[in-house]
């Protein structure tokens, strides 16, 4: 069965002097999600946005806000991003112990929101196998988290295949999302491996936004 592909343009690559204009173009492109990368300077060597900036996006747009936190304290910040308007809250497996990870899943779901878990390139997909029922989104990082514009790591495709197989075997309708180095070529590879959500930053914003989004779907 053909699965619908969701394109999630990444705020990280926006031109911050033309945000309203670019947001309008994303809306016209038909991309249903907007990917919002939160970095704390500890979990990754870069700093980005907090909940107040997310509130601005919530006010300006009805897009599904896909928040990806690359931070050390995902539990501490969850409520803040949820009340700021996150529709999905994805945190890193590497940043949470088993009990924290379970609490986060319960907390986000109890608010009727979607919850995701992400793995860095060096983390094997197998670590997620015990948690398949707890998450709505499995996010495979196909570059080292921290910066846009890096090259897609091909080994990520094997992780996508495994996760797709496991969630299908369990009859779950979880999303398999891929983030990093997505362009027209890598999008095709990721989709045929089983990814249904494609995050794209530099590819979308360095080209004509509407055309770039269409070329990925
Ligand atoms: C990187 C971020 C990505 C980033 C992807 O740590 O998680 O979401 O925006 O950027 P590109 O598409 O340029 O690789
Ligand atoms: Zn991201």
PDB file of C-alpha atoms and ligand atoms in Angstrom:
ATOM      1  CA  UNK A   1       0.000   0.000   0.000  1.00  0.00           C
ATOM      2  CA  UNK A   2       1.288   3.445  -0.940  1.00  0.00           C
ATOM      3  CA  UNK A   3       1.902   5.489   2.201  1.00  0.00           C
ATOM      4  CA  UNK A   4       1.393   9.243   2.133  1.00  0.00           C
ATOM      5  CA  UNK A   5       4.676  11.137   2.421  1.00  0.00           C
ATOM      6  CA  UNK A   6       4.762  14.052   4.830  1.00  0.00           C
ATOM      7  CA  UNK A   7       7.299  16.784   4.141  1.00  0.00           C
ATOM      8  CA  UNK A   8       8.481  18.745   7.168  1.00  0.00           C
ATOM      9  CA  UNK A   9      10.505  21.842   6.186  1.00  0.00           C
ATOM     10  CA  UNK A  10      12.973  22.735   8.934  1.00  0.00           C
ATOM     11  CA  UNK A  11      12.846  26.184  10.532  1.00  0.00           C
ATOM     12  CA  UNK A  12      16.603  25.876  11.105  1.00  0.00           C
ATOM     13  CA  UNK A  13      17.288  26.745   7.461  1.00  0.00           C
ATOM     14  CA  UNK A  14      14.872  29.665   7.176  1.00  0.00           C
ATOM     15  CA  UNK A  15      16.058  33.134   6.290  1.00  0.00           C
ATOM     16  CA  UNK A  16      15.232  34.879   9.567  1.00  0.00           C
ATOM     17  CA  UNK A  17      14.920  38.240   7.841  1.00  0.00           C
ATOM     18  CA  UNK A  18      12.034  36.891   5.683  1.00  0.00           C
ATOM     19  CA  UNK A  19      10.195  34.527   7.983  1.00  0.00           C
ATOM     20  CA  UNK A  20       6.598  35.552   7.296  1.00  0.00           C
ATOM     21  CA  UNK A  21       7.183  35.395   3.560  1.00  0.00           C
ATOM     22  CA  UNK A  22       8.828  31.977   3.743  1.00  0.00           C
ATOM     23  CA  UNK A  23       6.162  30.626   6.080  1.00  0.00           C
ATOM     24  CA  UNK A  24       3.514  31.634   3.541  1.00  0.00           C
ATOM     25  CA  UNK A  25       5.454  29.800   0.827  1.00  0.00           C
ATOM     26  CA  UNK A  26       5.634  26.668   2.953  1.00  0.00           C
ATOM     27  CA  UNK A  27       1.891  26.817   3.461  1.00  0.00           C
ATOM     28  CA  UNK A  28       1.352  27.183  -0.286  1.00  0.00           C
ATOM     29  CA  UNK A  29       3.692  24.260  -0.981  1.00  0.00           C
ATOM     30  CA  UNK A  30       1.312  21.829   0.681  1.00  0.00           C
ATOM     31  CA  UNK A  31       3.870  20.656   3.271  1.00  0.00           C
ATOM     32  CA  UNK A  32       1.715  19.715   6.272  1.00  0.00           C
ATOM     33  CA  UNK A  33       4.366  19.771   8.996  1.00  0.00           C
ATOM     34  CA  UNK A  34       6.901  22.351  10.150  1.00  0.00           C
ATOM     35  CA  UNK A  35      10.018  20.973  11.852  1.00  0.00           C
ATOM     36  CA  UNK A  36      11.329  23.008  14.794  1.00  0.00           C
ATOM     37  CA  UNK A  37      14.849  22.130  16.008  1.00  0.00           C
ATOM     38  CA  UNK A  38      15.619  22.944  19.624  1.00  0.00           C
ATOM     39  CA  UNK A  39      19.313  22.846  20.597  1.00  0.00           C
ATOM     40  CA  UNK A  40      20.755  23.576  24.026  1.00  0.00           C
ATOM     41  CA  UNK A  41      24.508  23.875  23.430  1.00  0.00           C
ATOM     42  CA  UNK A  42      25.110  20.752  25.597  1.00  0.00           C
ATOM     43  CA  UNK A  43      23.489  17.810  23.893  1.00  0.00           C
ATOM     44  CA  UNK A  44      24.633  19.325  20.605  1.00  0.00           C
ATOM     45  CA  UNK A  45      27.239  22.048  19.995  1.00  0.00           C
ATOM     46  CA  UNK A  46      24.744  24.647  18.776  1.00  0.00           C
ATOM     47  CA  UNK A  47      21.987  26.858  20.188  1.00  0.00           C
ATOM     48  CA  UNK A  48      18.636  27.595  18.627  1.00  0.00           C
ATOM     49  CA  UNK A  49      15.134  28.379  19.816  1.00  0.00           C
ATOM     50  CA  UNK A  50      13.011  27.999  22.921  1.00  0.00           C
ATOM     51  CA  UNK A  51       9.269  27.847  23.635  1.00  0.00           C
ATOM     52  CA  UNK A  52       8.642  31.572  23.119  1.00  0.00           C
ATOM     53  CA  UNK A  53       9.733  31.383  19.501  1.00  0.00           C
ATOM     54  CA  UNK A  54       7.518  28.328  19.050  1.00  0.00           C
ATOM     55  CA  UNK A  55       4.577  30.381  20.342  1.00  0.00           C
ATOM     56  CA  UNK A  56       5.162  32.829  17.504  1.00  0.00           C
ATOM     57  CA  UNK A  57       4.961  30.036  14.933  1.00  0.00           C
ATOM     58  CA  UNK A  58       1.807  28.702  16.613  1.00  0.00           C
ATOM     59  CA  UNK A  59       0.216  32.141  16.344  1.00  0.00           C
ATOM     60  CA  UNK A  60       1.262  32.579  12.729  1.00  0.00           C
ATOM     61  CA  UNK A  61       0.413  29.160  11.335  1.00  0.00           C
ATOM     62  CA  UNK A  62      -1.866  26.138  11.482  1.00  0.00           C
ATOM     63  CA  UNK A  63       0.847  23.768  10.278  1.00  0.00           C
ATOM     64  CA  UNK A  64       1.516  20.686  12.415  1.00  0.00           C
ATOM     65  CA  UNK A  65       4.416  21.793  14.639  1.00  0.00           C
ATOM     66  CA  UNK A  66       6.947  18.988  14.854  1.00  0.00           C
ATOM     67  CA  UNK A  67       9.286  19.865  17.715  1.00  0.00           C
ATOM     68  CA  UNK A  68      12.622  18.013  17.770  1.00  0.00           C
ATOM     69  CA  UNK A  69      14.511  18.695  20.994  1.00  0.00           C
ATOM     70  CA  UNK A  70      18.237  18.029  20.956  1.00  0.00           C
ATOM     71  CA  UNK A  71      18.593  18.834  24.636  1.00  0.00           C
ATOM     72  CA  UNK A  72      19.822  17.216  27.839  1.00  0.00           C
ATOM     73  CA  UNK A  73      16.620  17.658  29.862  1.00  0.00           C
ATOM     74  CA  UNK A  74      13.693  16.626  27.659  1.00  0.00           C
ATOM     75  CA  UNK A  75      11.355  15.939  30.595  1.00  0.00           C
ATOM     76  CA  UNK A  76      11.934  19.336  32.188  1.00  0.00           C
ATOM     77  CA  UNK A  77      11.074  21.169  28.971  1.00  0.00           C
ATOM     78  CA  UNK A  78       8.205  19.006  27.683  1.00  0.00           C
ATOM     79  CA  UNK A  79       5.341  20.961  29.295  1.00  0.00           C
ATOM     80  CA  UNK A  80       6.812  24.249  28.151  1.00  0.00           C
ATOM     81  CA  UNK A  81       6.901  23.210  24.501  1.00  0.00           C
ATOM     82  CA  UNK A  82       3.492  21.553  24.676  1.00  0.00           C
ATOM     83  CA  UNK A  83       1.843  24.627  26.106  1.00  0.00           C
ATOM     84  CA  UNK A  84       3.679  26.777  23.564  1.00  0.00           C
ATOM     85  CA  UNK A  85       1.887  24.864  20.810  1.00  0.00           C
ATOM     86  CA  UNK A  86       3.873  21.739  19.880  1.00  0.00           C
ATOM     87  CA  UNK A  87       1.770  19.103  18.086  1.00  0.00           C
ATOM     88  CA  UNK A  88       4.527  16.529  18.319  1.00  0.00           C
ATOM     89  CA  UNK A  89       7.383  16.427  20.851  1.00  0.00           C
ATOM     90  CA  UNK A  90      10.379  14.311  19.798  1.00  0.00           C
ATOM     91  CA  UNK A  91      13.327  13.947  22.151  1.00  0.00           C
ATOM     92  CA  UNK A  92      16.526  11.919  22.000  1.00  0.00           C
ATOM     93  CA  UNK A  93      16.936   8.361  23.261  1.00  0.00           C
ATOM     94  CA  UNK A  94      20.522   9.299  24.220  1.00  0.00           C
ATOM     95  CA  UNK A  95      19.266  12.037  26.544  1.00  0.00           C
ATOM     96  CA  UNK A  96      16.793   9.989  28.605  1.00  0.00           C
ATOM     97  CA  UNK A  97      16.931   7.031  30.980  1.00  0.00           C
ATOM     98  CA  UNK A  98      14.326   4.286  30.674  1.00  0.00           C
ATOM     99  CA  UNK A  99      12.032   5.718  33.392  1.00  0.00           C
ATOM    100  CA  UNK A 100      12.216   9.231  31.986  1.00  0.00           C
ATOM    101  CA  UNK A 101      11.486   8.020  28.506  1.00  0.00           C
ATOM    102  CA  UNK A 102       8.370   6.191  29.705  1.00  0.00           C
ATOM    103  CA  UNK A 103       7.181   9.174  31.721  1.00  0.00           C
ATOM    104  CA  UNK A 104       7.605  11.451  28.725  1.00  0.00           C
ATOM    105  CA  UNK A 105       5.565   9.161  26.513  1.00  0.00           C
ATOM    106  CA  UNK A 106       2.742   9.124  29.078  1.00  0.00           C
ATOM    107  CA  UNK A 107       2.898  12.842  29.720  1.00  0.00           C
ATOM    108  CA  UNK A 108       2.724  13.904  26.077  1.00  0.00           C
ATOM    109  CA  UNK A 109       0.047  11.380  25.158  1.00  0.00           C
ATOM    110  CA  UNK A 110      -2.083  12.347  28.157  1.00  0.00           C
ATOM    111  CA  UNK A 111      -2.344  15.791  26.585  1.00  0.00           C
ATOM    112  CA  UNK A 112      -3.579  14.306  23.330  1.00  0.00           C
ATOM    113  CA  UNK A 113      -0.327  15.170  21.579  1.00  0.00           C
ATOM    114  CA  UNK A 114       2.026  13.026  19.562  1.00  0.00           C
ATOM    115  CA  UNK A 115       5.350  11.891  21.043  1.00  0.00           C
ATOM    116  CA  UNK A 116       8.516  10.877  19.238  1.00  0.00           C
ATOM    117  CA  UNK A 117      11.912   9.432  19.995  1.00  0.00           C
ATOM    118  CA  UNK A 118      15.057  10.015  17.972  1.00  0.00           C
ATOM    119  CA  UNK A 119      18.379   8.219  17.577  1.00  0.00           C
ATOM    120  CA  UNK A 120      21.712   9.717  16.558  1.00  0.00           C
ATOM    121  CA  UNK A 121      23.755   8.132  13.741  1.00  0.00           C
ATOM    122  CA  UNK A 122      25.872   6.012  16.130  1.00  0.00           C
ATOM    123  CA  UNK A 123      22.887   4.606  18.023  1.00  0.00           C
ATOM    124  CA  UNK A 124      21.526   1.309  16.659  1.00  0.00           C
ATOM    125  CA  UNK A 125      17.818   0.977  15.868  1.00  0.00           C
ATOM    126  CA  UNK A 126      17.636  -2.064  18.187  1.00  0.00           C
ATOM    127  CA  UNK A 127      17.604   0.181  21.292  1.00  0.00           C
ATOM    128  CA  UNK A 128      14.111   1.307  20.282  1.00  0.00           C
ATOM    129  CA  UNK A 129      12.636  -2.160  19.937  1.00  0.00           C
ATOM    130  CA  UNK A 130      11.357  -2.337  23.547  1.00  0.00           C
ATOM    131  CA  UNK A 131       9.549   0.992  23.103  1.00  0.00           C
ATOM    132  CA  UNK A 132       7.604   0.519  19.863  1.00  0.00           C
ATOM    133  CA  UNK A 133       4.209   0.923  21.550  1.00  0.00           C
ATOM    134  CA  UNK A 134       5.214   4.054  23.432  1.00  0.00           C
ATOM    135  CA  UNK A 135       5.904   6.410  20.530  1.00  0.00           C
ATOM    136  CA  UNK A 136       4.001   7.849  17.589  1.00  0.00           C
ATOM    137  CA  UNK A 137       7.141   8.954  15.752  1.00  0.00           C
ATOM    138  CA  UNK A 138      10.536   7.262  15.359  1.00  0.00           C
ATOM    139  CA  UNK A 139      13.048   9.808  14.105  1.00  0.00           C
ATOM    140  CA  UNK A 140      16.224   8.501  12.502  1.00  0.00           C
ATOM    141  CA  UNK A 141      18.954  11.144  12.377  1.00  0.00           C
ATOM    142  CA  UNK A 142      20.726  10.782   9.055  1.00  0.00           C
ATOM    143  CA  UNK A 143      23.382  13.358   9.990  1.00  0.00           C
ATOM    144  CA  UNK A 144      25.049  14.205  13.317  1.00  0.00           C
ATOM    145  CA  UNK A 145      22.498  16.458  15.046  1.00  0.00           C
ATOM    146  CA  UNK A 146      23.449  20.110  15.452  1.00  0.00           C
ATOM    147  CA  UNK A 147      23.639  21.696  12.033  1.00  0.00           C
ATOM    148  CA  UNK A 148      21.842  21.846   8.724  1.00  0.00           C
ATOM    149  CA  UNK A 149      23.525  21.313   5.377  1.00  0.00           C
ATOM    150  CA  UNK A 150      25.362  18.043   6.102  1.00  0.00           C
ATOM    151  CA  UNK A 151      25.602  14.974   3.910  1.00  0.00           C
ATOM    152  CA  UNK A 152      23.118  12.101   4.298  1.00  0.00           C
ATOM    153  CA  UNK A 153      24.592   9.034   6.053  1.00  0.00           C
ATOM    154  CA  UNK A 154      23.527   6.029   3.906  1.00  0.00           C
ATOM    155  CA  UNK A 155      23.610   3.562   6.845  1.00  0.00           C
ATOM    156  CA  UNK A 156      20.509   5.363   8.159  1.00  0.00           C
ATOM    157  CA  UNK A 157      18.492   3.526   5.516  1.00  0.00           C
ATOM    158  CA  UNK A 158      19.016   0.195   7.289  1.00  0.00           C
ATOM    159  CA  UNK A 159      17.652   1.670  10.502  1.00  0.00           C
ATOM    160  CA  UNK A 160      14.610   3.019   8.675  1.00  0.00           C
ATOM    161  CA  UNK A 161      13.982  -0.433   7.152  1.00  0.00           C
ATOM    162  CA  UNK A 162      14.205  -2.124  10.536  1.00  0.00           C
ATOM    163  CA  UNK A 163      11.897   0.338  12.265  1.00  0.00           C
ATOM    164  CA  UNK A 164       9.359   0.152   9.444  1.00  0.00           C
ATOM    165  CA  UNK A 165       9.423  -3.640   9.632  1.00  0.00           C
ATOM    166  CA  UNK A 166       8.951  -3.691  13.408  1.00  0.00           C
ATOM    167  CA  UNK A 167       6.084  -1.197  13.505  1.00  0.00           C
ATOM    168  CA  UNK A 168       4.329  -2.929  10.597  1.00  0.00           C
ATOM    169  CA  UNK A 169       4.715  -6.327  12.249  1.00  0.00           C
ATOM    170  CA  UNK A 170       3.038  -4.930  15.356  1.00  0.00           C
ATOM    171  CA  UNK A 171       0.280  -3.318  13.313  1.00  0.00           C
ATOM    172  CA  UNK A 172       1.197   0.156  14.569  1.00  0.00           C
ATOM    173  CA  UNK A 173       0.610   3.256  12.472  1.00  0.00           C
ATOM    174  CA  UNK A 174       3.670   5.069  13.833  1.00  0.00           C
ATOM    175  CA  UNK A 175       5.572   7.484  11.639  1.00  0.00           C
ATOM    176  CA  UNK A 176       9.140   6.753  10.609  1.00  0.00           C
ATOM    177  CA  UNK A 177      10.809  10.127  10.154  1.00  0.00           C
ATOM    178  CA  UNK A 178      14.218  10.899   8.702  1.00  0.00           C
ATOM    179  CA  UNK A 179      16.166  14.078   9.378  1.00  0.00           C
ATOM    180  CA  UNK A 180      19.360  15.340   7.746  1.00  0.00           C
ATOM    181  CA  UNK A 181      20.729  15.607   4.234  1.00  0.00           C
ATOM    182  CA  UNK A 182      17.377  15.109   2.507  1.00  0.00           C
ATOM    183  CA  UNK A 183      17.253  16.148  -1.151  1.00  0.00           C
ATOM    184  CA  UNK A 184      15.466  14.730  -4.187  1.00  0.00           C
ATOM    185  CA  UNK A 185      17.794  11.698  -4.356  1.00  0.00           C
ATOM    186  CA  UNK A 186      18.013  10.811  -0.673  1.00  0.00           C
ATOM    187  CA  UNK A 187      14.257  11.409  -0.267  1.00  0.00           C
ATOM    188  CA  UNK A 188      13.568   8.607  -2.746  1.00  0.00           C
ATOM    189  CA  UNK A 189      15.941   6.264  -0.919  1.00  0.00           C
ATOM    190  CA  UNK A 190      14.428   7.086   2.472  1.00  0.00           C
ATOM    191  CA  UNK A 191      10.887   6.643   1.187  1.00  0.00           C
ATOM    192  CA  UNK A 192      11.579   3.278  -0.349  1.00  0.00           C
ATOM    193  CA  UNK A 193      13.244   2.183   2.895  1.00  0.00           C
ATOM    194  CA  UNK A 194       9.973   2.977   4.671  1.00  0.00           C
ATOM    195  CA  UNK A 195      10.205   6.566   5.919  1.00  0.00           C
ATOM    196  CA  UNK A 196       6.960   8.524   5.659  1.00  0.00           C
ATOM    197  CA  UNK A 197       8.068  11.840   7.205  1.00  0.00           C
ATOM    198  CA  UNK A 198      10.970  13.646   5.544  1.00  0.00           C
ATOM    199  CA  UNK A 199      12.554  16.644   7.246  1.00  0.00           C
ATOM    200  CA  UNK A 200      14.288  18.990   4.849  1.00  0.00           C
ATOM    201  CA  UNK A 201      16.129  22.167   5.709  1.00  0.00           C
ATOM    202  CA  UNK A 202      18.752  23.476   3.330  1.00  0.00           C
ATOM    203  CA  UNK A 203      17.322  21.705   0.273  1.00  0.00           C
ATOM    204  CA  UNK A 204      13.971  23.456   0.722  1.00  0.00           C
ATOM    205  CA  UNK A 205      15.210  26.916   1.649  1.00  0.00           C
ATOM    206  CA  UNK A 206      18.125  27.157  -0.776  1.00  0.00           C
ATOM    207  CA  UNK A 207      15.780  26.432  -3.681  1.00  0.00           C
ATOM    208  CA  UNK A 208      12.349  27.601  -4.664  1.00  0.00           C
ATOM    209  CA  UNK A 209      10.403  26.477  -1.595  1.00  0.00           C
ATOM    210  CA  UNK A 210       7.249  25.298  -3.361  1.00  0.00           C
ATOM    211  CA  UNK A 211       9.097  23.416  -6.082  1.00  0.00           C
ATOM    212  CA  UNK A 212      11.539  21.852  -3.630  1.00  0.00           C
ATOM    213  CA  UNK A 213       8.741  20.550  -1.399  1.00  0.00           C
ATOM    214  CA  UNK A 214       6.894  19.118  -4.400  1.00  0.00           C
ATOM    215  CA  UNK A 215      10.031  17.362  -5.625  1.00  0.00           C
ATOM    216  CA  UNK A 216      10.326  15.470  -2.327  1.00  0.00           C
ATOM    217  CA  UNK A 217       6.767  14.233  -1.929  1.00  0.00           C
TER     218      UNK A 217
HETATM  219  C1  LIG B   1      19.985  18.928  12.412  1.00  0.00           C
HETATM  220  C2  LIG B   1      18.494  19.127  12.459  1.00  0.00           C
HETATM  221  C3  LIG B   1      17.805  19.056  11.143  1.00  0.00           C
HETATM  222  C4  LIG B   1      18.256  20.072  10.113  1.00  0.00           C
HETATM  223  C5  LIG B   1      18.316  19.345   8.803  1.00  0.00           C
HETATM  224  O1  LIG B   1      20.452  18.654  13.683  1.00  0.00           O
HETATM  225  O2  LIG B   1      17.882  18.187  13.318  1.00  0.00           O
HETATM  226  O3  LIG B   1      16.389  19.136  11.316  1.00  0.00           O
HETATM  227  O4  LIG B   1      17.403  21.169   9.980  1.00  0.00           O
HETATM  228  O5  LIG B   1      18.913  20.157   7.861  1.00  0.00           O
HETATM  229  P1  LIG B   1      19.304  19.664   6.419  1.00  0.00           P
HETATM  230  O6  LIG B   1      18.023  19.250   5.735  1.00  0.00           O
HETATM  231  O7  LIG B   1      19.936  20.875   5.796  1.00  0.00           O
HETATM  232  O8  LIG B   1      20.252  18.521   6.565  1.00  0.00           O
HETATM  233 ZN1  LIG B   2      15.605  18.064  13.369  1.00  0.00          ZN
END
